[in-house]
Coordinates of C-alpha atoms and ligand atoms in Angstrom, one line a residue:
M1 CA -4.5 18.9 -26.0
S2 CA -3.6 15.3 -25.3
A3 CA -1.3 14.5 -22.4
A4 CA 2.3 13.7 -23.2
S5 CA 2.9 10.0 -23.4
L6 CA 5.0 8.0 -20.9
S7 CA 4.7 4.8 -22.9
G8 CA 7.4 2.3 -22.1
R9 CA 8.6 4.2 -19.0
R10 CA 8.8 2.3 -15.7
I11 CA 7.5 4.5 -12.9
L12 CA 7.6 3.6 -9.2
V13 CA 5.4 5.5 -6.9
S14 CA 5.2 5.3 -3.1
A15 CA 2.0 6.5 -1.4
G16 CA 0.2 6.7 1.9
P17 CA 1.4 6.6 5.5
T18 CA 3.4 4.0 7.3
Y19 CA 2.4 2.4 10.5
E20 CA 5.1 1.7 13.1
D21 CA 4.0 -1.0 15.5
I22 CA 4.5 -0.4 19.2
D23 CA 2.8 -3.6 20.5
P24 CA 0.3 -6.0 19.0
V25 CA -2.6 -3.4 19.2
R26 CA -0.9 0.0 18.9
F27 CA 1.1 1.8 16.3
L28 CA 2.5 5.2 15.3
G29 CA 0.9 6.5 12.1
N30 CA 0.2 9.8 10.3
R31 CA -2.7 11.5 8.5
S32 CA -1.6 10.8 4.9
S33 CA -4.6 9.6 2.9
G34 CA -2.5 8.3 0.0
K35 CA -4.7 10.2 -2.5
M36 CA -1.9 12.2 -4.1
G37 CA 0.3 9.2 -4.8
F38 CA -2.6 7.1 -6.0
A39 CA -3.6 9.9 -8.4
I40 CA -0.1 10.1 -9.8
A41 CA 0.0 6.3 -10.3
A42 CA -3.4 6.4 -12.0
A43 CA -2.4 9.3 -14.3
A44 CA 0.9 7.6 -15.2
A45 CA -0.8 4.4 -16.2
R46 CA -3.3 6.4 -18.3
R47 CA -0.2 7.8 -20.2
G48 CA 1.0 4.3 -20.9
A49 CA 3.7 3.9 -18.3
Q50 CA 4.4 0.7 -16.5
V51 CA 3.5 1.7 -13.0
L52 CA 4.3 0.0 -9.7
L53 CA 2.6 1.5 -6.6
V54 CA 4.0 0.7 -3.2
A55 CA 1.2 1.6 -0.8
G56 CA 1.1 2.1 2.9
P57 CA -2.0 1.3 4.8
V58 CA -4.8 3.1 3.0
S59 CA -8.4 2.3 2.0
L60 CA -8.2 3.2 -1.7
P61 CA -8.9 1.1 -4.7
T62 CA -6.0 0.2 -7.0
P63 CA -6.0 2.4 -10.1
E64 CA -6.6 0.7 -13.4
G65 CA -3.5 -0.7 -15.0
V66 CA -1.4 -0.2 -11.9
E67 CA 0.6 -3.0 -10.1
R68 CA 0.3 -2.6 -6.4
I69 CA 2.3 -3.8 -3.4
D70 CA 0.9 -3.2 0.0
V71 CA 3.2 -2.5 2.9
R72 CA 2.8 -1.4 6.5
S73 CA 6.0 -0.1 8.0
A74 CA 8.8 2.2 6.8
A75 CA 11.1 -0.8 6.8
E76 CA 8.7 -2.8 4.6
M77 CA 8.3 0.2 2.3
H78 CA 12.1 0.5 2.1
R79 CA 12.4 -3.1 1.1
A80 CA 9.7 -3.0 -1.5
V81 CA 11.0 0.1 -3.1
M82 CA 14.6 -1.1 -3.2
D83 CA 13.5 -4.5 -4.7
A84 CA 11.7 -2.6 -7.5
L85 CA 14.8 -0.9 -8.8
P86 CA 15.8 -0.2 -11.5
V87 CA 13.1 2.1 -12.8
D88 CA 13.1 5.3 -14.9
V89 CA 11.3 7.5 -12.4
Y90 CA 10.7 7.3 -8.7
I91 CA 8.1 9.5 -7.1
G92 CA 8.2 9.3 -3.3
A93 CA 4.7 10.6 -2.3
A94 CA 4.5 8.5 0.8
A95 CA 4.5 10.0 4.3
V96 CA 7.2 7.7 5.7
A97 CA 7.7 7.7 9.4
D98 CA 11.0 9.3 10.4
F99 CA 11.1 7.3 13.7
T100 CA 10.0 3.9 14.7
P101 CA 9.9 2.1 18.1
A102 CA 13.3 0.8 19.1
Q103 CA 11.6 -2.5 19.8
V104 CA 8.2 -4.0 19.1
V105 CA 6.8 -5.4 22.3
G106 CA 5.3 -8.9 21.9
D107 CA 2.6 -8.5 24.5
K108 CA 0.2 -5.5 24.9
I109 CA 1.7 -2.8 27.1
K110 CA -0.2 -2.6 30.3
K111 CA -0.5 0.4 32.6
R112 CA 0.5 -0.4 36.1
P113 CA -1.0 1.2 39.2
G114 CA 1.0 4.3 40.2
E115 CA 2.7 4.6 36.7
E116 CA 2.1 8.2 35.6
G117 CA 4.0 8.1 32.3
L118 CA 5.6 5.9 29.7
V119 CA 8.7 6.6 27.8
L120 CA 8.8 5.1 24.3
E121 CA 12.2 4.9 22.7
L122 CA 12.3 5.6 19.0
V123 CA 15.0 5.2 16.4
R124 CA 15.4 6.8 13.0
T125 CA 14.1 5.0 10.0
R126 CA 16.1 4.8 6.7
D127 CA 15.4 7.6 4.3
I128 CA 14.0 5.7 1.3
L129 CA 14.0 8.7 -1.0
A130 CA 17.6 9.7 -0.3
E131 CA 18.8 6.1 -0.7
V132 CA 17.0 5.8 -4.1
A133 CA 18.6 9.1 -5.2
S134 CA 22.1 8.0 -4.2
H135 CA 21.6 4.4 -5.5
A136 CA 24.0 2.8 -8.0
R137 CA 20.9 2.1 -10.1
R138 CA 19.5 5.6 -9.6
P139 CA 16.4 6.4 -11.6
S140 CA 16.8 9.2 -14.2
L141 CA 14.3 11.2 -12.3
V142 CA 13.8 11.2 -8.5
I143 CA 11.0 13.3 -7.1
G144 CA 10.1 13.9 -3.5
F145 CA 7.3 15.5 -1.5
A146 CA 7.6 17.8 1.4
A147 CA 4.7 18.7 3.7
E148 CA 5.6 21.8 5.6
T149 CA 3.8 24.0 8.1
S150 CA 6.1 27.0 7.6
H151 CA 9.2 28.2 5.7
V152 CA 8.0 26.1 2.8
E153 CA 10.5 27.0 0.1
E154 CA 13.5 27.1 2.4
Y155 CA 12.8 23.7 3.9
A156 CA 11.8 22.1 0.6
R157 CA 15.0 23.4 -1.1
G158 CA 17.0 22.0 1.8
K159 CA 15.5 18.6 1.2
L160 CA 16.0 18.9 -2.6
E161 CA 19.8 19.4 -2.0
R162 CA 20.3 17.1 1.0
K163 CA 18.5 14.1 -0.6
K164 CA 19.9 14.8 -4.1
L165 CA 16.5 15.0 -5.8
D166 CA 15.6 16.3 -9.3
L167 CA 12.3 17.9 -8.1
I168 CA 10.5 18.4 -4.8
C169 CA 6.8 19.1 -4.5
A170 CA 6.1 21.1 -1.4
N171 CA 2.7 21.6 0.1
R172 CA 1.5 23.6 3.0
V173 CA -0.1 21.4 5.7
G174 CA -2.0 22.7 8.7
V175 CA -4.0 25.2 6.6
P176 CA -7.6 24.5 5.3
G177 CA -7.9 23.3 1.7
S178 CA -4.3 22.0 1.3
G179 CA -2.2 19.0 2.1
F180 CA -3.3 15.8 3.9
E181 CA -6.8 14.4 3.9
C182 CA -8.3 16.7 1.3
D183 CA -9.1 16.4 -2.4
D184 CA -7.7 19.7 -3.5
N185 CA -4.1 20.9 -3.1
T186 CA -1.5 23.3 -4.3
L187 CA 2.0 22.1 -5.1
L188 CA 5.1 24.3 -5.1
V189 CA 7.5 22.4 -7.3
Y190 CA 11.2 23.2 -6.9
G191 CA 14.3 22.0 -8.8
A192 CA 17.8 23.4 -9.5
G193 CA 17.0 26.9 -10.9
F194 CA 13.4 25.9 -11.3
E195 CA 10.2 26.8 -9.6
Q196 CA 6.5 26.3 -10.6
V197 CA 3.2 26.5 -8.8
L198 CA 0.7 23.8 -9.7
G199 CA -2.9 24.4 -8.6
P200 CA -4.9 24.9 -6.6
A201 CA -6.5 22.0 -8.2
S202 CA -7.8 18.5 -7.6
K203 CA -5.2 15.9 -6.8
A204 CA -6.1 14.2 -10.2
E205 CA -5.3 17.5 -12.1
L206 CA -2.1 18.1 -10.0
A207 CA -1.0 14.5 -10.8
D208 CA -1.4 15.3 -14.6
A209 CA 0.4 18.6 -14.3
L210 CA 3.3 16.9 -12.4
L211 CA 3.5 14.2 -15.1
D212 CA 3.8 16.9 -17.7
L213 CA 6.9 18.0 -15.9
V214 CA 8.1 14.4 -15.8
A215 CA 7.5 13.9 -19.6
A216 CA 9.2 17.2 -20.4
R217 CA 12.4 15.9 -18.7
Ligands
LIG1 O1 12.4 14.7 5.3 P1 11.0 14.5 5.0 O2 10.4 13.4 5.7 O3 10.1 15.8 5.2 O4 11.0 14.3 3.4 C1 9.8 13.9 2.8 C2 10.1 13.1 1.5 O5 11.1 12.1 1.9 C3 8.9 12.4 1.0 O6 9.1 12.3 -0.4 C4 9.0 11.0 1.6 O7 8.4 10.0 0.8 C5 10.5 10.8 1.7 N1 10.9 10.0 2.9 C6 11.4 8.7 2.7 N2 11.9 8.0 3.7 C7 11.9 8.5 5.0 C8 11.4 9.8 5.2 C9 10.9 10.5 4.1 O8 11.4 8.3 1.5 N3 12.3 7.7 6.0

């Protein structure tokens, strides 16, 4: 069976972690590899979609037929995503930092004799996914991801409603063979009155299964 076509559709995908700079040599990051988002972008391009991939700092090759914009911080990712609107579909697969240092120090932070601790002040970042879903030029389909260590369905459905998404793909992190930094995963996809388990399968197969749901909508 051939995959459903997405020819002519504009699909925007965010992928990877963000790095929030503390000083010129240190940052706050996370363990997202970017593989899921890159697999989605690759699969969408294979189906004929016009794909823009906004990528955080990852060492992955650009999938064939995909236009890529590299960003570093949550603020840069926010700007790149907003600038790319309007699109038909937004898939937010990036692990965006929820907090960023209140200020970036220009000089490397030094430890002083007798100083036993350091307090770092963090402020909330903007929620890119929620802003896209509430935007005047809202894509027809807005899909988010949720990495959870427990209460997976409850937390994922909470995000689905709070952020006004069409679908949310939840995955269990902190267990072997699922989530960050691995090739295989299981996605629990929730929507209003909708639930489907995709996998366990490779991230490439999951990307195709997810795009089948996209094409069906
Ligand atoms: O609330 P939480 O961070 O768990 O939600 C995860 C989803 O929200 C992911 O799809 C992620 O890309 C998106 N997100 C975002 N901007 C943020 C935080 C999360 O787009 N600042």
